[in-house]
mmCIF file of C-alpha atoms and ligand atoms in Angstrom:
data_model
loop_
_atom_site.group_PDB
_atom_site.id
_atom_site.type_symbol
_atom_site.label_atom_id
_atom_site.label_comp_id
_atom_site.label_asym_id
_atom_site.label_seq_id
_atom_site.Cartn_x
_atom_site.Cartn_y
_atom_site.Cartn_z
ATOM 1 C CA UNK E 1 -16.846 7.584 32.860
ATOM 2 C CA UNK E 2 -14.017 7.000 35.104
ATOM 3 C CA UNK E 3 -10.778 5.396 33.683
ATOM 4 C CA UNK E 4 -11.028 2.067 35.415
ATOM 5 C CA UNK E 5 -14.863 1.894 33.749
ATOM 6 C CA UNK E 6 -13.692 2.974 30.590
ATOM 7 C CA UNK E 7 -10.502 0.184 30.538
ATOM 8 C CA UNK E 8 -13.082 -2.372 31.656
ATOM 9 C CA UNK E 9 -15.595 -1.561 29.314
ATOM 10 C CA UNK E 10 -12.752 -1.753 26.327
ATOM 11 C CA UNK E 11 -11.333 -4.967 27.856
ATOM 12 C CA UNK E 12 -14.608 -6.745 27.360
ATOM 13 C CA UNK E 13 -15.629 -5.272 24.235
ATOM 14 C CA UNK E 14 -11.854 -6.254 22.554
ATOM 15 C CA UNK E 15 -11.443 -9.522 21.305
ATOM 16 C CA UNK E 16 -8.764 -11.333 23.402
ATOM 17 C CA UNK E 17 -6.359 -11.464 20.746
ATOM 18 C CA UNK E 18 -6.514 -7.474 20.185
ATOM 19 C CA UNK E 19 -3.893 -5.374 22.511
ATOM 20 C CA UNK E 20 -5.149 -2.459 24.110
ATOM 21 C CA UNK E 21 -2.290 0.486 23.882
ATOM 22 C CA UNK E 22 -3.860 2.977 26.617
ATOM 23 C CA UNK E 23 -2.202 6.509 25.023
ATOM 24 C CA UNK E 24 -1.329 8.547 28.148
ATOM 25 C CA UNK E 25 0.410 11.480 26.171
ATOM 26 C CA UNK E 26 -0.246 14.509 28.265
ATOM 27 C CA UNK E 27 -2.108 12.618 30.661
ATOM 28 C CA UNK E 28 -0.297 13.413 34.492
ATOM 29 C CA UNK E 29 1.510 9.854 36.118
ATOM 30 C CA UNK E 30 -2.030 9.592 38.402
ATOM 31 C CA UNK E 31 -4.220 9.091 35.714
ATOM 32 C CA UNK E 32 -1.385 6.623 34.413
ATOM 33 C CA UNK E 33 -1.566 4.577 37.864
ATOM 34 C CA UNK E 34 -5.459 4.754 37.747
ATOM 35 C CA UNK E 35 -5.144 3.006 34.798
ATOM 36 C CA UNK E 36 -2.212 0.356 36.175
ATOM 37 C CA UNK E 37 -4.589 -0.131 39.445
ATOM 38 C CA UNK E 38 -7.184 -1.818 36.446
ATOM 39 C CA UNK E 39 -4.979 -4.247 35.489
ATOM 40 C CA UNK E 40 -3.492 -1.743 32.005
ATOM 41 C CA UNK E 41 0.085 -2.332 31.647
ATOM 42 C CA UNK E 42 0.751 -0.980 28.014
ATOM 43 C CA UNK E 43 0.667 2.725 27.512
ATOM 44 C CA UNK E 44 1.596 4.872 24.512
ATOM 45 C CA UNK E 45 3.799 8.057 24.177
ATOM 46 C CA UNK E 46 4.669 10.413 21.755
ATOM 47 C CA UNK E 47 7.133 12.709 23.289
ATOM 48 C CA UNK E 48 10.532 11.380 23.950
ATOM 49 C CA UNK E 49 11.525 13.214 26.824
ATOM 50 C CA UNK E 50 7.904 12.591 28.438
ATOM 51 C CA UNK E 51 7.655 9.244 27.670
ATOM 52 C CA UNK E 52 11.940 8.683 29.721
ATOM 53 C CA UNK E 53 10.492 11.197 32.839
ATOM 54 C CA UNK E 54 7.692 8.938 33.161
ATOM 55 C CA UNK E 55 9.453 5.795 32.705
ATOM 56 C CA UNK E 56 11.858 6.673 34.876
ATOM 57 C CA UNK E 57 8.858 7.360 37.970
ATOM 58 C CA UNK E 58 6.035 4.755 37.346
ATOM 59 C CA UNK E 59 6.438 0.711 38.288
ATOM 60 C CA UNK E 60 8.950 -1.332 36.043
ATOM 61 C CA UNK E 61 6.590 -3.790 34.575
ATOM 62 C CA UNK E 62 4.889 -0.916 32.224
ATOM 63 C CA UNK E 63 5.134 -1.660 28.745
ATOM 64 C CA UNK E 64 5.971 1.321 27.026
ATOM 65 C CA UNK E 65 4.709 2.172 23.347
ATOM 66 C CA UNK E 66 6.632 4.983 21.331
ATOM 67 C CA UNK E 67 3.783 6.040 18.971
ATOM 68 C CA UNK E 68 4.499 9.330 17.869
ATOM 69 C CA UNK E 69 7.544 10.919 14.882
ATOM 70 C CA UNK E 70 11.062 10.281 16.555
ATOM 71 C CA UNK E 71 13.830 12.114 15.025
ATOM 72 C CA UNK E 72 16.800 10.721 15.138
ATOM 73 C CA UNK E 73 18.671 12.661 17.879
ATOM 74 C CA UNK E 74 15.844 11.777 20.565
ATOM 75 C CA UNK E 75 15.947 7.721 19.792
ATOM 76 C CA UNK E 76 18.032 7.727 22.579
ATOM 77 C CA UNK E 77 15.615 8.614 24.840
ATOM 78 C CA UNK E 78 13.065 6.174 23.605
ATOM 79 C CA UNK E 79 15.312 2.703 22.750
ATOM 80 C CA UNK E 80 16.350 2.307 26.911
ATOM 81 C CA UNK E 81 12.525 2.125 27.429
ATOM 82 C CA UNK E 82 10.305 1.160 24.386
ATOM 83 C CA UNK E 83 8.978 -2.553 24.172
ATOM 84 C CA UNK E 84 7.814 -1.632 20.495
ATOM 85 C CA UNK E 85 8.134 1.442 19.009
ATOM 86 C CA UNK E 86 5.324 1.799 16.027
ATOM 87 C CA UNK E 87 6.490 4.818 14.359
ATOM 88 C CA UNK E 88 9.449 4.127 11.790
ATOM 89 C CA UNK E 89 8.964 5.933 8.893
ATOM 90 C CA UNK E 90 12.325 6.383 7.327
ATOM 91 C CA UNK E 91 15.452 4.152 6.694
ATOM 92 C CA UNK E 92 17.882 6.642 8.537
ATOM 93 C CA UNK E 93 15.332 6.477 12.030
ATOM 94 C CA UNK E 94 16.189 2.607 11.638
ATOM 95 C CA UNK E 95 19.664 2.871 11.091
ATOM 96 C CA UNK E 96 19.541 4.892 14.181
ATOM 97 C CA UNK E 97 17.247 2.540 16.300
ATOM 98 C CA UNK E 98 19.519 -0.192 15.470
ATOM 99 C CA UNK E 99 22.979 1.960 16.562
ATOM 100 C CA UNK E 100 21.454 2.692 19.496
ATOM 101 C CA UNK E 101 20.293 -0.770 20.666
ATOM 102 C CA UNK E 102 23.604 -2.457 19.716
ATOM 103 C CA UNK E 103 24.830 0.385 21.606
ATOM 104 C CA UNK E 104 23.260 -1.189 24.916
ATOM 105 C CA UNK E 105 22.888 -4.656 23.354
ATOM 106 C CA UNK E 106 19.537 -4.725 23.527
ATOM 107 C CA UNK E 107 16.882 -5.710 20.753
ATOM 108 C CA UNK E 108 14.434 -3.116 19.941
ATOM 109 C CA UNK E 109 11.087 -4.939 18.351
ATOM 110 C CA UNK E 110 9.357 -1.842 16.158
ATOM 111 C CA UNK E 111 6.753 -1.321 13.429
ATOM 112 C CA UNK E 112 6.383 0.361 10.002
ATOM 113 C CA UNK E 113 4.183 3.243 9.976
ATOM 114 C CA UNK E 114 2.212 3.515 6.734
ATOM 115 C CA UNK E 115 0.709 6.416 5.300
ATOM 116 C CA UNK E 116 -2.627 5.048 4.348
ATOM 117 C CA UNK E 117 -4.590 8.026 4.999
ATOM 118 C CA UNK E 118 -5.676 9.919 1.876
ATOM 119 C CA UNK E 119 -5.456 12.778 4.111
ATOM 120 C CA UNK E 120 -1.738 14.713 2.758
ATOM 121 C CA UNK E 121 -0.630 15.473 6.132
ATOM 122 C CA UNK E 122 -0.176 12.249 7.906
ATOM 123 C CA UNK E 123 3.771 10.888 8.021
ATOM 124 C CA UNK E 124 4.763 7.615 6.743
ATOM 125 C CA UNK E 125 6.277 4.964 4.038
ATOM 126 C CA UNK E 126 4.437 3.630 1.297
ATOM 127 C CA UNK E 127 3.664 0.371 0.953
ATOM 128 C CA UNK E 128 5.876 -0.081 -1.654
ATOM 129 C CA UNK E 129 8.827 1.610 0.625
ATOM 130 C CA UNK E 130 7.857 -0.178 3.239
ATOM 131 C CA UNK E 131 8.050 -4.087 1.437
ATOM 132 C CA UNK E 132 11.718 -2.774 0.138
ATOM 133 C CA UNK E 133 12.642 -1.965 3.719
ATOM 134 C CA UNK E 134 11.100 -4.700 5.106
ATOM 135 C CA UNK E 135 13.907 -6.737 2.732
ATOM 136 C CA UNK E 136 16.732 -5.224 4.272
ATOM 137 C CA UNK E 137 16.170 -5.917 7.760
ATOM 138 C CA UNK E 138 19.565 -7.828 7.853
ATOM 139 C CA UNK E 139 21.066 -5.256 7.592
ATOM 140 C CA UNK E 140 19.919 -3.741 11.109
ATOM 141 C CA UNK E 141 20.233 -6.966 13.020
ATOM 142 C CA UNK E 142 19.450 -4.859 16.576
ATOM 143 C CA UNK E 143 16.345 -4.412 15.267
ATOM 144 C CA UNK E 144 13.027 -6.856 14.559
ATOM 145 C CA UNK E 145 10.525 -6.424 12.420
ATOM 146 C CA UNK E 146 7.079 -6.946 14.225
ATOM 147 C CA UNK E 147 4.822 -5.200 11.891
ATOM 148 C CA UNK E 148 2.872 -2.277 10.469
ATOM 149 C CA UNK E 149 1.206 0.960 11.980
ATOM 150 C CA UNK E 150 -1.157 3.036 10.484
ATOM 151 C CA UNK E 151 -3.584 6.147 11.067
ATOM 152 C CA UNK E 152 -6.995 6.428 9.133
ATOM 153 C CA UNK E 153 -8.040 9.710 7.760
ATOM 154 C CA UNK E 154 -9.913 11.592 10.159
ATOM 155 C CA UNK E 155 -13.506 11.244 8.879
ATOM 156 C CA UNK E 156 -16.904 10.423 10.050
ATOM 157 C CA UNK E 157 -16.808 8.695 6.263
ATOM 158 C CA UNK E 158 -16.593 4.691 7.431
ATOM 159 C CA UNK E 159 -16.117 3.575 4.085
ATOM 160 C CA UNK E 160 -13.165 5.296 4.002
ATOM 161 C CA UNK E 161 -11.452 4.893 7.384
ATOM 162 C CA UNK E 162 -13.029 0.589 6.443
ATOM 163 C CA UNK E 163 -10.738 1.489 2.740
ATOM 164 C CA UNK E 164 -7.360 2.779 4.783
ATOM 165 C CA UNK E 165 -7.332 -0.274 7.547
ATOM 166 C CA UNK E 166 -8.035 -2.761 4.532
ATOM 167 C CA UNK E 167 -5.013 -1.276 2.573
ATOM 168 C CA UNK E 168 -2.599 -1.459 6.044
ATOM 169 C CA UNK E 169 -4.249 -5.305 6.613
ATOM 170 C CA UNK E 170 -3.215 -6.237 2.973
ATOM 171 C CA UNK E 171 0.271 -5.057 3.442
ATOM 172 C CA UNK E 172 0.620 -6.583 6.610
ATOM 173 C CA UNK E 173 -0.151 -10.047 4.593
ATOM 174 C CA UNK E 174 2.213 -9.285 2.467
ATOM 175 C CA UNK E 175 5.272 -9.200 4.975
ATOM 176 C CA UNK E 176 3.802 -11.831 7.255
ATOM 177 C CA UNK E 177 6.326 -14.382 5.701
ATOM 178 C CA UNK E 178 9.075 -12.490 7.930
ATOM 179 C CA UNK E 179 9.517 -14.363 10.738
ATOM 180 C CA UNK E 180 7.785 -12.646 14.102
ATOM 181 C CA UNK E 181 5.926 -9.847 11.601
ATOM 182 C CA UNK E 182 2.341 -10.434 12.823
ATOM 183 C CA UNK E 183 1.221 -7.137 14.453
ATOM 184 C CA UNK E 184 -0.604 -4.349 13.063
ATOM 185 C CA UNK E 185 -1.483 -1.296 14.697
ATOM 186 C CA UNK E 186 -4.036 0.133 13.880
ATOM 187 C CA UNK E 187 -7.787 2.113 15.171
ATOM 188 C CA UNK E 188 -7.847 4.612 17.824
ATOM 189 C CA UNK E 189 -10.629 6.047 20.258
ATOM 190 C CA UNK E 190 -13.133 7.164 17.343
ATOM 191 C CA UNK E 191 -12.384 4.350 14.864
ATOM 192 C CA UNK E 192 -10.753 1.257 16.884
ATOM 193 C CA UNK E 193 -14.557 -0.968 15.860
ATOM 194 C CA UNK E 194 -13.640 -0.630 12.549
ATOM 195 C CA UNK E 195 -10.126 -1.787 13.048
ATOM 196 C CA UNK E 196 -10.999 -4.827 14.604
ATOM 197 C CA UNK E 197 -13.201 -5.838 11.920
ATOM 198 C CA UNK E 198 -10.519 -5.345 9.337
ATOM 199 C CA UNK E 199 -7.966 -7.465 11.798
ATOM 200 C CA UNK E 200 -5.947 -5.280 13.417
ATOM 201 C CA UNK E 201 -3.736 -6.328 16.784
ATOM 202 C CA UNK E 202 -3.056 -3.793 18.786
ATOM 203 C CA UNK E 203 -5.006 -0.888 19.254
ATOM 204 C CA UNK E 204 -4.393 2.649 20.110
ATOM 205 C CA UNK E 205 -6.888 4.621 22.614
ATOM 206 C CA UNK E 206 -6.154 7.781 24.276
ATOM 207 C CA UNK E 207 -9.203 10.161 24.678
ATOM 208 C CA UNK E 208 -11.761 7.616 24.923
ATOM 209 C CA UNK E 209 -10.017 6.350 28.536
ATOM 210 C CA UNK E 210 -8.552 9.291 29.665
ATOM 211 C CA UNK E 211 -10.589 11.981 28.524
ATOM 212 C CA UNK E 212 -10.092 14.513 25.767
ATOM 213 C CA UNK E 213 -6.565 16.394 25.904
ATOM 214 C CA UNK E 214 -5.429 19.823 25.589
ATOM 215 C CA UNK E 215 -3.056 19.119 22.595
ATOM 216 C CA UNK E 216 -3.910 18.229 19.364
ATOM 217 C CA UNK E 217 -3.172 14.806 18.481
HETATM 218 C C1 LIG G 301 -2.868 10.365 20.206
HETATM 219 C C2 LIG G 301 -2.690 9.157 19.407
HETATM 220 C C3 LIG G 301 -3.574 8.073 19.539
HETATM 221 C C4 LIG G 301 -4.787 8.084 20.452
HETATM 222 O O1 LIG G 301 -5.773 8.894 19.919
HETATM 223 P P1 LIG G 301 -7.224 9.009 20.631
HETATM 224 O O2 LIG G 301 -8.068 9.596 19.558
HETATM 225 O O3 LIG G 301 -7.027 9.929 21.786
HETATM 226 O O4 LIG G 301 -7.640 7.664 21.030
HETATM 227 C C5 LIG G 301 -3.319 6.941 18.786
HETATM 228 N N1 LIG G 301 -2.287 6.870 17.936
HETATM 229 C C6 LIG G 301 -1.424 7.889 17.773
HETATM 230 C C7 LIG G 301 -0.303 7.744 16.814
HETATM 231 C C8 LIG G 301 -1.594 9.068 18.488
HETATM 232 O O5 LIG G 301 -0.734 10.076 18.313
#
């Protein structure tokens, strides 16, 4: 399927109040402005440095998505061009998100990411961490709350992956009396159906419009 089939196809299966993130890591700036030339404005990066180079050479009206771990001496690279960046996973990244944006007196609009996987290796706060920071966003006033992001276990089990977007849905309930903190991220090429059903808002799909990558995810 060609990408302009496979954004269509995703446009009309999504429900109209579900973003679609198009995740362009590794993918070259053509495939990017195939995708643009469909009408896809949002696109997701994980690499600092490749998500400022591309920034810097494709049309100004892309949204850009920061989904992957930032460490804290590459936020700079992200906060000139991120509309939301879903992967904050420790008080000290925020800190640093915030210095930076007051630094160019900007607002930088992120998310939470949640370990809900029962997988060990995926990054993130716990829910618990992540209702404690959520109460101190005062504190980093360059910096608003939008929401939660979270990655299911990779699994063909669907009870499970159904189990982790459930949890992430619940917490996102929880902080949803914080003003503007009504997105959730969450589903990607092999399990964004599920997602929908269990609410989520913005979705996450690399491989299934661009093709499979070279890189791990
Ligand atoms: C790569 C990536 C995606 C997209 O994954 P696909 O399986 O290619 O759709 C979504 N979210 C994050 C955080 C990623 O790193």
């Amino acid at each position: 399927m060609s990408i302009t089939a496979a954004i269509r196809q995703l446009r009309n299966a999504l429900p109209p109040t579900v973003q679609l993130v198009a995740v362009s890591k590794f993918k070259p700036v053509s495939d990017i402005l195939e995708a643009y030339q469909a009408g896809q404005r949002a696109f997701g990066e994980n690499r600092p440095q490749e998500l400022a180079a591309k920034a810097a050479e494709l049309p100004a009206d892309i949204q850009w998505h920061f989904i992957g771990h930032l460490q804290t001496n590459k936020v700079k690279l992200v906060v000139p061009h991120a509309t939301l960046i879903h992967s904050v996973d420790s008080e000290r990244l925020l800190a640093e998100i915030d210095k930076v944006a007051r630094g160019l007196g900007k607002t930088v609009d992120i998310l939470l990411e949640i370990h809900i996987a029962e997988e060990e290796t995926k990054q993130g706060l716990s829910p618990d961490e992540a209702v404690a920071l959520a109460g101190r966003m005062a504190e980093f006033p360059n910096v608003r709350l939008r929401g939660v992001m979270g990655m299911a276990t990779f699994t063909d089990d669907q009870a499970q992956v159904r189990r982790e977007f459930h949890a992430l849905k619940t917490l996102a309930q929880q902080l949803s009396g914080i003003p503007g903190c009504d997105q959730i991220s969450m589903g990607m090429s092999q399990d964004w159906p599920l997602a929908v059903e269990e609410g989520t808002t913005i979705v996450r799909i690399g491989t299934f419009i661009f093709g499979k990558r070279n890189q791990v995810r």
